[in-house]
Amino acid sequence: MYKAKKVISLALGLALSVSLFAGCGDSGSSASNSASGSAASATETASGSAADTSKPVLEPVTLSWYVVGTPEKDTALVEDAVADYLKDSLNCRVKINYLDWGAYEQKMNVMIATGDEFDLCFTANWQVNFIQNAGKGAWADITGLLDQYAPKVKEKYAKYLDACKVNGKLYGIPYNMSGFGAQGAVYLRQDLVDKYKLDVNSLKKYEDLEPFFDQILANEKGITPLCMAGGNGTVGLFNYWFDQPDVSVPSLGVKFDDQSCTVVNTDDQPESIHDRELLRKWNQEGYIRKDAVSIKDDDPEMMTKKYAAEIGGYVPGWLEDYEKKFKFDMVAVPLGSKPLLNTTNITQSCVAVSSTSKNPERAVMLLEQSNTDPKLLNLLGFGIEGKHYVVVDDKDPIIKIIKNPDGVTDETNGYRTNMEWMFGDPWMLYSNLPERPALVEAQKKATDNCVVSPINGFTFDNSPVKTQIAQLTAIFNEYKSIWNTGNMDLAKFPAYQERLKKAGLEDVQKEMQKQINEWKAK
């Protein structure tokens, strides 16, 4: 059980798993040659050093950055403050474009398809598909730009950058290190754990939750034991046993303990069969809502307090984030996996420079500063000190403890997005949790001690089988909601497998294996 001020060590059954989620433009090399001012002066000022006044002054530009979040009424004020702060270093204004979760992917995909001009955006293996869009030429090749304009970022994320390469070219920065070491967990409402005297130390596997779920069904009218959303996740929600090089084809992967790096049909593996059967049983028992297929996002559902539990990833500090988001106390019990590191984990939160950017050099300079300068990062993430937050503890050299100004709540705050992690290194972010510095150290330790996938750093170029990929993705999307919620009759599973086979699953498997073998041989 994990609480903010009390930790009980759990002796859990550990299983190896994987977490949640090319013809490209050559703007990197050409853009590098056209940068305003020298690379040396740009990188010095971007990382907070004093500017050399003998160097050419950068021309003013506006950089458009798209991120997920609810538009805030004081965004323009924050943009003004950022422009003032960057005047002497990058001489740029950052246009912060917040788009709600429900609109983000569709909007960004339309902009990419129509060639709209923008500079930076959030992307991931599960949102505005990072690898696929790299293959389509949506992102700028920043390989050379990073060397010239972001050497500190290159050094900071060095061991993760290969995960963001396609055909040897770098297309993004995988900055959200706090989630790299995630492991599977169940999040339980503290009040219900206390009411039914659930011994969380007794939970060794997901089936051990069933007596607790039975109590909820029998005694808590209007409360469903487990919150699940049809729009979230992939098949096999509990034990993510496989590293899946292309998450749009979840039926293919390499086992975490397989040093031969053999690509298998994950649907046929005993671990996946177990998960499917358990999900179906839980659906039939009423632990999951029968209409859960229609739920697109489980967060708003959990906020209603109509559920006793939720399945999710866990790293130190995430429990506190869940509690802050849902506004009630919870318990987190890691189940089913050790902390894991693979390409999928690394690319679950990235920032890319658009191939349509007119100022890719300056965009990379901005990434250098937002990932090395805590003042800029927290200005982008939390707004203006004194107006949107006040500091209550600055003993840590980087992480200040903050709160709302007197008389201001999260609801009345003009810049409270809860999406501050989208702008850079999460280990430099301020927090309202006094224990945040200690949690950051725990996250760093978890990341350093991850079980590493045998194909960590491998990225799959799906262009040779893009037709088959498109067909397989379409078929999976037909079934995703009913799989995720246990609504599919398992007797229909062979028909689903046959459709995948006819759509070219084996072709993709052979191509994936071929590329992995070539990658291993290098």
XYZ file of C-alpha atoms in Angstrom:
522
model
C 0.000 0.000 0.000
C 1.347 3.362 -0.935
C 0.266 6.572 0.744
C 1.966 9.949 0.792
C 3.354 9.448 4.300
C 3.315 5.719 4.756
C 4.721 2.930 2.649
C 4.187 -0.745 3.272
C 6.575 -2.979 1.377
C 4.640 -5.582 -0.587
C 6.028 -8.990 -1.415
C 4.318 -9.256 -4.776
C 4.375 -11.892 -7.458
C 6.439 -10.247 -10.185
C 5.975 -10.894 -13.868
C 7.750 -9.345 -16.814
C 5.571 -6.860 -18.709
C 5.289 -3.867 -20.990
C 3.570 -0.584 -20.172
C 0.721 1.220 -21.706
C 2.055 2.789 -25.386
C 10.373 6.339 -43.981
C 10.796 8.804 -46.044
C 11.287 11.830 -43.840
C 12.072 15.500 -44.250
C 15.717 16.540 -44.098
C 15.039 19.862 -42.420
C 17.577 19.073 -39.699
C 20.666 19.522 -41.856
C 19.406 22.419 -43.935
C 17.971 24.244 -40.955
C 21.211 23.909 -39.044
C 23.005 25.973 -41.642
C 20.492 28.825 -41.585
C 20.282 29.478 -37.851
C 20.401 33.086 -36.683
C 23.537 33.744 -34.665
C 26.197 31.232 -33.752
C 25.438 27.830 -32.267
C 27.698 28.527 -29.335
C 25.942 31.698 -28.263
C 22.522 30.150 -28.804
C 23.189 27.140 -26.632
C 24.858 29.214 -23.920
C 21.907 31.569 -23.612
C 19.359 28.768 -23.941
C 20.820 26.982 -20.956
C 20.804 30.035 -18.717
C 24.343 31.369 -19.124
C 24.938 35.068 -19.591
C 24.655 36.174 -23.206
C 27.784 37.450 -24.972
C 26.791 40.891 -26.220
C 29.400 40.695 -28.968
C 27.420 37.916 -30.631
C 24.687 38.660 -33.195
C 21.256 39.189 -31.652
C 18.625 36.622 -32.627
C 15.759 37.989 -34.691
C 12.371 37.848 -32.888
C 10.165 34.886 -33.789
C 6.955 33.288 -32.531
C 6.963 29.545 -31.886
C 3.647 27.692 -31.874
C 3.544 24.809 -29.374
C 0.548 22.406 -29.256
C -0.116 20.507 -26.029
C -3.018 18.711 -24.395
C -5.012 20.644 -21.833
C -8.019 22.823 -21.220
C -7.504 26.365 -22.550
C -6.945 28.705 -19.595
C -8.121 32.313 -19.409
C -4.667 33.636 -18.428
C -2.728 31.826 -21.159
C -2.001 35.077 -22.983
C -0.595 36.602 -19.780
C 1.714 33.623 -19.381
C 2.791 33.964 -23.004
C 3.696 37.596 -22.337
C 5.711 36.611 -19.275
C 7.523 33.875 -21.230
C 8.364 36.338 -24.013
C 9.822 38.776 -21.453
C 11.842 36.000 -19.820
C 13.239 34.778 -23.147
C 13.997 38.238 -24.548
C 17.721 38.112 -23.820
C 18.249 34.426 -24.597
C 16.013 33.143 -27.389
C 14.160 36.358 -28.312
C 10.989 34.426 -29.047
C 7.345 34.375 -28.098
C 5.783 30.985 -27.377
C 2.199 30.594 -28.527
C 0.806 27.906 -26.195
C -2.055 26.061 -27.887
C -4.036 23.946 -25.422
C -6.448 21.398 -26.902
C -8.702 19.151 -24.807
C -8.008 15.420 -24.855
C -11.121 14.777 -26.919
C -10.004 17.141 -29.674
C -6.223 16.907 -29.609
C -5.479 13.901 -31.777
C -8.065 14.714 -34.437
C -6.946 18.353 -34.639
C -3.253 17.494 -34.875
C -3.803 14.778 -37.469
C -5.788 17.197 -39.627
C -3.064 19.835 -39.302
C -0.417 17.300 -40.280
C -2.448 16.037 -43.242
C -3.044 19.548 -44.572
C 0.518 20.723 -44.007
C -0.381 23.462 -41.534
C 2.556 25.380 -40.143
C 3.426 24.930 -36.460
C 6.622 24.393 -34.505
C 6.271 21.952 -31.606
C 3.724 19.437 -30.355
C 3.133 16.651 -27.869
C 3.169 13.243 -29.499
C 3.453 9.658 -28.295
C 3.115 6.066 -29.400
C -0.556 6.278 -28.375
C -1.392 9.884 -29.284
C -0.743 11.498 -32.694
C 1.271 8.339 -33.412
C 4.901 9.369 -33.081
C 6.541 6.632 -35.159
C 3.920 6.572 -37.912
C 4.013 10.331 -38.302
C 7.806 10.268 -38.396
C 7.506 7.843 -41.288
C 5.074 10.175 -43.030
C 7.467 13.112 -42.784
C 5.419 15.020 -40.217
C 8.403 15.660 -37.923
C 11.672 17.404 -38.638
C 14.890 15.424 -38.424
C 16.577 17.074 -35.439
C 19.698 14.899 -35.340
C 22.066 17.701 -36.323
C 20.052 20.389 -34.598
C 20.421 18.643 -31.252
C 24.186 18.508 -31.615
C 24.352 22.213 -32.406
C 21.587 23.811 -30.356
C 20.705 21.423 -27.536
C 23.848 19.668 -26.287
C 22.618 19.574 -22.684
C 19.356 17.917 -23.735
C 21.340 15.433 -25.794
C 23.446 14.601 -22.753
C 20.470 14.470 -20.346
C 18.408 12.075 -22.484
C 21.320 10.258 -24.162
C 20.341 6.715 -23.176
C 16.736 7.217 -24.333
C 17.192 8.962 -27.688
C 17.552 5.794 -29.779
C 13.898 5.046 -29.031
C 12.949 8.194 -30.962
C 14.971 7.372 -34.061
C 13.616 6.039 -37.332
C 16.161 4.834 -39.882
C 18.885 6.392 -37.777
C 17.359 9.875 -37.706
C 16.115 11.528 -34.522
C 12.554 12.871 -34.624
C 11.697 13.695 -31.018
C 12.731 14.161 -27.398
C 11.381 11.579 -24.894
C 11.392 13.925 -21.930
C 8.919 12.418 -19.426
C 11.414 10.268 -17.543
C 9.191 9.994 -14.470
C 7.070 7.398 -16.282
C 9.838 5.315 -17.821
C 9.904 2.896 -14.895
C 6.174 2.299 -14.566
C 4.753 -0.975 -13.308
C 1.215 -2.324 -13.236
C -0.943 -1.451 -10.229
C -4.455 -1.262 -8.893
C -5.645 1.997 -7.332
C -8.249 1.539 -4.589
C -10.434 4.037 -2.775
C -9.054 4.478 0.729
C -12.476 4.836 2.364
C -13.661 1.495 0.958
C -10.400 -0.231 1.850
C -10.882 0.954 5.427
C -14.602 0.143 5.543
C -14.132 -3.472 4.441
C -10.795 -3.910 6.231
C -9.049 -5.018 3.051
C -5.533 -6.272 3.827
C -3.655 -4.885 0.846
C -0.582 -6.901 1.857
C -2.571 -10.014 0.937
C -2.931 -8.892 -2.689
C -0.439 -10.885 -4.759
C -2.298 -11.095 -8.071
C -5.339 -9.451 -9.620
C -7.625 -12.370 -8.796
C -7.076 -11.588 -5.098
C -9.254 -8.489 -5.574
C -12.366 -10.572 -6.223
C -13.574 -10.979 -2.576
C -13.302 -7.202 -2.143
C -15.178 -6.645 -5.389
C -17.909 -9.043 -4.202
C -18.333 -6.956 -1.045
C -18.728 -3.812 -3.118
C -21.387 -5.424 -5.297
C -23.273 -6.751 -2.292
C -23.185 -3.669 -0.102
C -22.440 -0.501 -2.078
C -25.456 0.437 -4.154
C -24.529 2.512 -7.177
C -20.816 1.669 -7.000
C -19.117 -0.518 -9.620
C -16.018 -2.383 -8.406
C -13.711 -1.558 -11.320
C -13.585 1.469 -13.612
C -12.731 0.567 -17.178
C -13.093 2.632 -20.346
C -13.494 1.088 -23.769
C -11.474 3.857 -25.362
C -8.351 3.260 -23.280
C -5.469 0.831 -23.458
C -4.864 -2.378 -25.375
C -5.752 -6.031 -24.948
C -4.031 -7.545 -21.911
C -4.556 -4.783 -19.394
C -2.927 -6.385 -16.385
C 0.273 -8.272 -17.210
C 1.984 -6.482 -20.070
C 4.322 -9.336 -20.826
C 5.569 -8.168 -24.201
C 7.531 -5.361 -25.771
C 5.394 -4.352 -28.731
C 7.436 -2.499 -31.393
C 4.258 -1.156 -33.027
C 1.454 -0.544 -30.539
C -1.044 -0.176 -33.392
C -0.577 -3.952 -33.856
C -0.827 -5.269 -30.276
C -0.842 -8.892 -31.436
C 2.916 -8.875 -32.056
C 5.712 -8.542 -29.534
C 8.870 -9.873 -27.916
C 8.826 -11.327 -24.410
C 10.770 -9.352 -21.863
C 12.754 -12.404 -20.806
C 13.543 -13.584 -24.338
C 17.116 -12.641 -25.210
C 16.683 -14.281 -28.619
C 14.314 -11.385 -29.447
C 11.791 -13.610 -31.209
C 8.627 -11.885 -32.393
C 5.582 -13.912 -31.352
C 1.845 -13.686 -31.813
C 1.027 -12.435 -28.330
C -2.621 -13.485 -28.608
C -1.578 -17.144 -28.532
C 0.629 -16.857 -25.460
C -0.570 -18.260 -22.101
C -0.229 -14.873 -20.380
C -2.549 -13.175 -22.873
C -5.067 -16.006 -22.726
C -5.134 -15.667 -18.937
C -5.781 -11.924 -19.165
C -8.600 -12.319 -21.687
C -10.292 -14.940 -19.585
C -9.977 -12.862 -16.425
C -11.402 -9.759 -18.082
C -14.321 -11.771 -19.444
C -14.985 -13.328 -16.035
C -14.947 -9.911 -14.361
C -17.360 -8.562 -16.931
C -19.722 -11.476 -16.410
C -19.515 -11.115 -12.622
C -20.515 -7.458 -12.852
C -17.189 -6.077 -11.668
C -17.106 -3.963 -14.855
C -20.017 -1.968 -16.218
C -21.671 -3.677 -19.182
C -21.832 -0.353 -21.034
C -18.168 0.434 -20.378
C -17.514 0.106 -24.117
C -19.065 3.548 -24.545
C -16.780 5.214 -21.969
C -13.953 7.056 -23.716
C -11.972 8.256 -20.703
C -11.883 6.674 -17.251
C -10.666 9.800 -15.405
C -14.015 11.658 -15.465
C -15.691 8.413 -14.450
C -13.465 7.963 -11.412
C -14.160 11.535 -10.349
C -17.842 10.602 -9.885
C -16.857 8.272 -6.990
C -19.053 5.582 -8.528
C -16.168 3.100 -8.637
C -14.035 1.310 -6.058
C -10.884 0.760 -8.106
C -8.948 1.505 -11.271
C -6.088 -0.252 -13.047
C -3.103 1.880 -14.023
C 0.634 2.296 -14.100
C 2.588 3.120 -10.953
C 5.799 4.942 -10.141
C 6.553 6.780 -6.888
C 4.546 9.993 -6.882
C 1.779 8.858 -9.193
C -0.513 7.948 -6.317
C -0.353 11.532 -5.124
C -1.134 12.702 -8.650
C -4.177 10.407 -8.758
C -5.399 11.759 -5.416
C -4.922 15.325 -6.548
C -6.808 14.653 -9.759
C -9.689 12.681 -8.265
C -9.869 14.662 -5.005
C -10.112 11.644 -2.697
C -7.627 9.398 -0.891
C -6.462 6.238 -2.613
C -4.166 3.258 -2.089
C -1.839 2.003 -4.835
C -0.869 -1.670 -4.896
C 1.681 -2.676 -7.559
C 0.697 -6.006 -9.128
C 1.932 -8.071 -11.992
C 5.187 -6.464 -13.052
C 8.522 -5.022 -12.105
C 9.431 -1.510 -13.263
C 10.131 -1.912 -16.963
C 12.038 0.006 -19.594
C 11.461 -0.367 -23.303
C 10.941 1.722 -26.406
C 7.190 1.810 -25.793
C 7.661 3.290 -22.327
C 10.140 5.856 -23.588
C 7.953 7.033 -26.472
C 4.789 7.335 -24.412
C 5.555 11.064 -23.945
C 7.538 12.940 -26.578
C 7.852 16.376 -28.096
C 8.488 16.732 -31.816
C 9.433 19.626 -34.062
C 7.085 19.905 -37.027
C 8.557 19.530 -40.499
C 6.491 22.621 -41.401
C 8.285 24.787 -38.826
C 9.924 27.893 -40.286
C 12.229 28.087 -37.252
C 13.304 24.535 -36.330
C 16.608 25.826 -34.920
C 14.854 28.130 -32.484
C 12.373 25.380 -31.576
C 15.260 23.112 -30.573
C 16.842 25.988 -28.626
C 13.543 26.323 -26.761
C 13.605 22.612 -25.915
C 17.143 23.028 -24.620
C 16.085 25.799 -22.277
C 12.764 24.312 -21.158
C 14.571 21.100 -20.192
C 17.474 22.760 -18.376
C 16.048 25.987 -16.924
C 13.589 25.371 -14.049
C 12.318 28.957 -14.133
C 11.221 28.706 -17.765
C 9.791 25.211 -17.365
C 7.667 26.197 -14.391
C 6.583 29.455 -15.979
C 5.212 27.435 -18.896
C 3.745 24.821 -16.582
C 2.395 26.778 -13.610
C 2.201 30.378 -14.777
C 3.283 33.556 -13.042
C 4.613 33.491 -9.496
C 2.466 35.601 -7.192
C -0.536 35.436 -9.520
C -0.958 31.730 -10.249
C 1.118 30.281 -7.419
C 3.198 31.266 -4.411
C 6.275 29.508 -3.060
C 5.984 28.049 0.426
C 9.269 26.121 0.542
C 12.392 26.680 -1.559
C 14.912 24.615 0.387
C 15.457 22.231 -2.529
C 17.755 23.822 -5.129
C 15.373 22.973 -7.984
C 11.940 21.799 -6.786
C 10.042 24.564 -5.045
C 6.937 23.655 -3.064
C 4.057 25.870 -4.127
C 0.378 26.509 -3.481
C -2.413 28.665 -4.832
C -2.264 32.315 -3.767
C -4.540 33.223 -0.860
C -8.164 33.329 -1.939
C -7.471 31.340 -5.139
C -8.622 27.779 -5.731
C -7.834 25.364 -8.544
C -11.201 26.250 -10.020
C -10.633 30.028 -9.918
C -6.946 29.921 -10.836
C -6.463 31.464 -14.271
C -3.687 29.047 -15.214
C -4.099 25.623 -13.635
C -3.783 23.086 -16.437
C -2.440 20.020 -14.560
C -0.500 19.369 -17.785
C 2.762 20.991 -16.740
C 4.654 17.758 -17.518
C 4.230 18.389 -21.247
C 6.849 21.150 -21.363
C 10.027 19.412 -20.222
C 11.951 17.456 -17.620
C 9.364 16.473 -14.963
C 12.068 16.214 -12.318
C 12.478 20.002 -12.426
C 8.793 20.783 -11.879
C 7.530 22.554 -8.777
C 4.904 20.785 -6.680
C 2.316 21.286 -3.985
C 3.551 18.094 -2.289
C 6.128 18.722 0.451
C 7.579 15.262 -0.165
C 8.072 15.864 -3.903
C 11.912 16.020 -3.793
C 12.003 12.615 -2.100
C 9.538 11.211 -4.636
C 11.720 12.451 -7.479
C 14.700 10.617 -6.008
C 12.552 7.475 -5.742
C 11.479 7.858 -9.386
C 15.081 8.221 -10.490
C 15.994 5.089 -8.567
C 13.078 3.162 -10.098
C 14.118 4.242 -13.586
C 17.733 3.242 -12.974
C 16.636 -0.185 -11.680
C 14.183 -1.060 -14.452
C 14.074 -4.432 -16.128
C 15.269 -3.562 -19.626
C 13.620 -5.050 -22.690
C 15.928 -7.123 -24.928
C 14.878 -4.856 -27.836
C 15.041 -1.568 -25.963
C 16.026 1.159 -28.428
C 14.701 -0.701 -31.472
C 12.184 1.238 -33.550
C 10.136 -0.488 -36.216
C 9.991 1.064 -39.673
C 6.550 -0.097 -40.781
C 6.695 1.484 -44.243
C 7.414 -1.872 -46.007
C 4.150 -3.253 -44.593
C 2.125 -0.063 -44.210
C -0.859 -1.504 -46.110
C -1.048 -4.514 -43.797
C -0.529 -2.271 -40.753
C -3.459 -0.084 -41.778
C -5.723 -3.124 -42.189
C -4.637 -4.683 -38.900
C -5.082 -1.435 -37.006
C -8.580 -1.008 -38.395
C -9.540 -4.529 -37.319
C -8.113 -4.082 -33.843
C -9.928 -0.777 -33.418
C -13.189 -2.588 -34.139
C -12.573 -4.890 -31.203
C -10.596 -2.691 -28.807
C -13.499 -1.420 -26.732
C -15.072 -4.827 -26.207
C -11.710 -6.463 -25.437
C -10.745 -3.802 -22.932
C -13.968 -4.211 -21.005
C -14.406 -7.995 -21.204
C -17.493 -7.686 -23.389
C -16.366 -10.036 -26.140
C -17.534 -13.657 -26.206
C -14.291 -15.634 -26.126
C -15.807 -18.183 -28.498
C -15.524 -15.484 -31.183
C -11.809 -15.061 -30.680
C -10.715 -17.533 -33.406
C -12.707 -15.524 -35.962
C -10.896 -12.370 -34.861
C -7.537 -14.133 -35.251
C -8.499 -15.343 -38.719
C -9.294 -11.781 -39.790
C -5.875 -10.647 -38.579
C -4.190 -13.459 -40.458
C -5.952 -12.584 -43.702
C -5.058 -8.910 -43.219
C -1.338 -9.741 -43.197
C -0.344 -10.299 -39.566
C 2.298 -12.852 -40.559
C 3.759 -10.456 -43.145
C 4.221 -7.822 -40.447
C 5.648 -10.413 -38.058
C 8.268 -11.480 -40.621
C 9.217 -7.872 -41.413
C 9.466 -7.008 -37.724
C 11.675 -10.031 -37.066
C 13.874 -9.161 -40.055
C 14.437 -5.617 -38.784
C 15.117 -6.796 -35.219
C 17.704 -9.280 -36.506
C 19.397 -6.526 -38.504
C 19.304 -4.206 -35.477
C 20.876 -6.889 -33.258
C 23.629 -7.496 -35.795
C 24.811 -3.866 -35.766
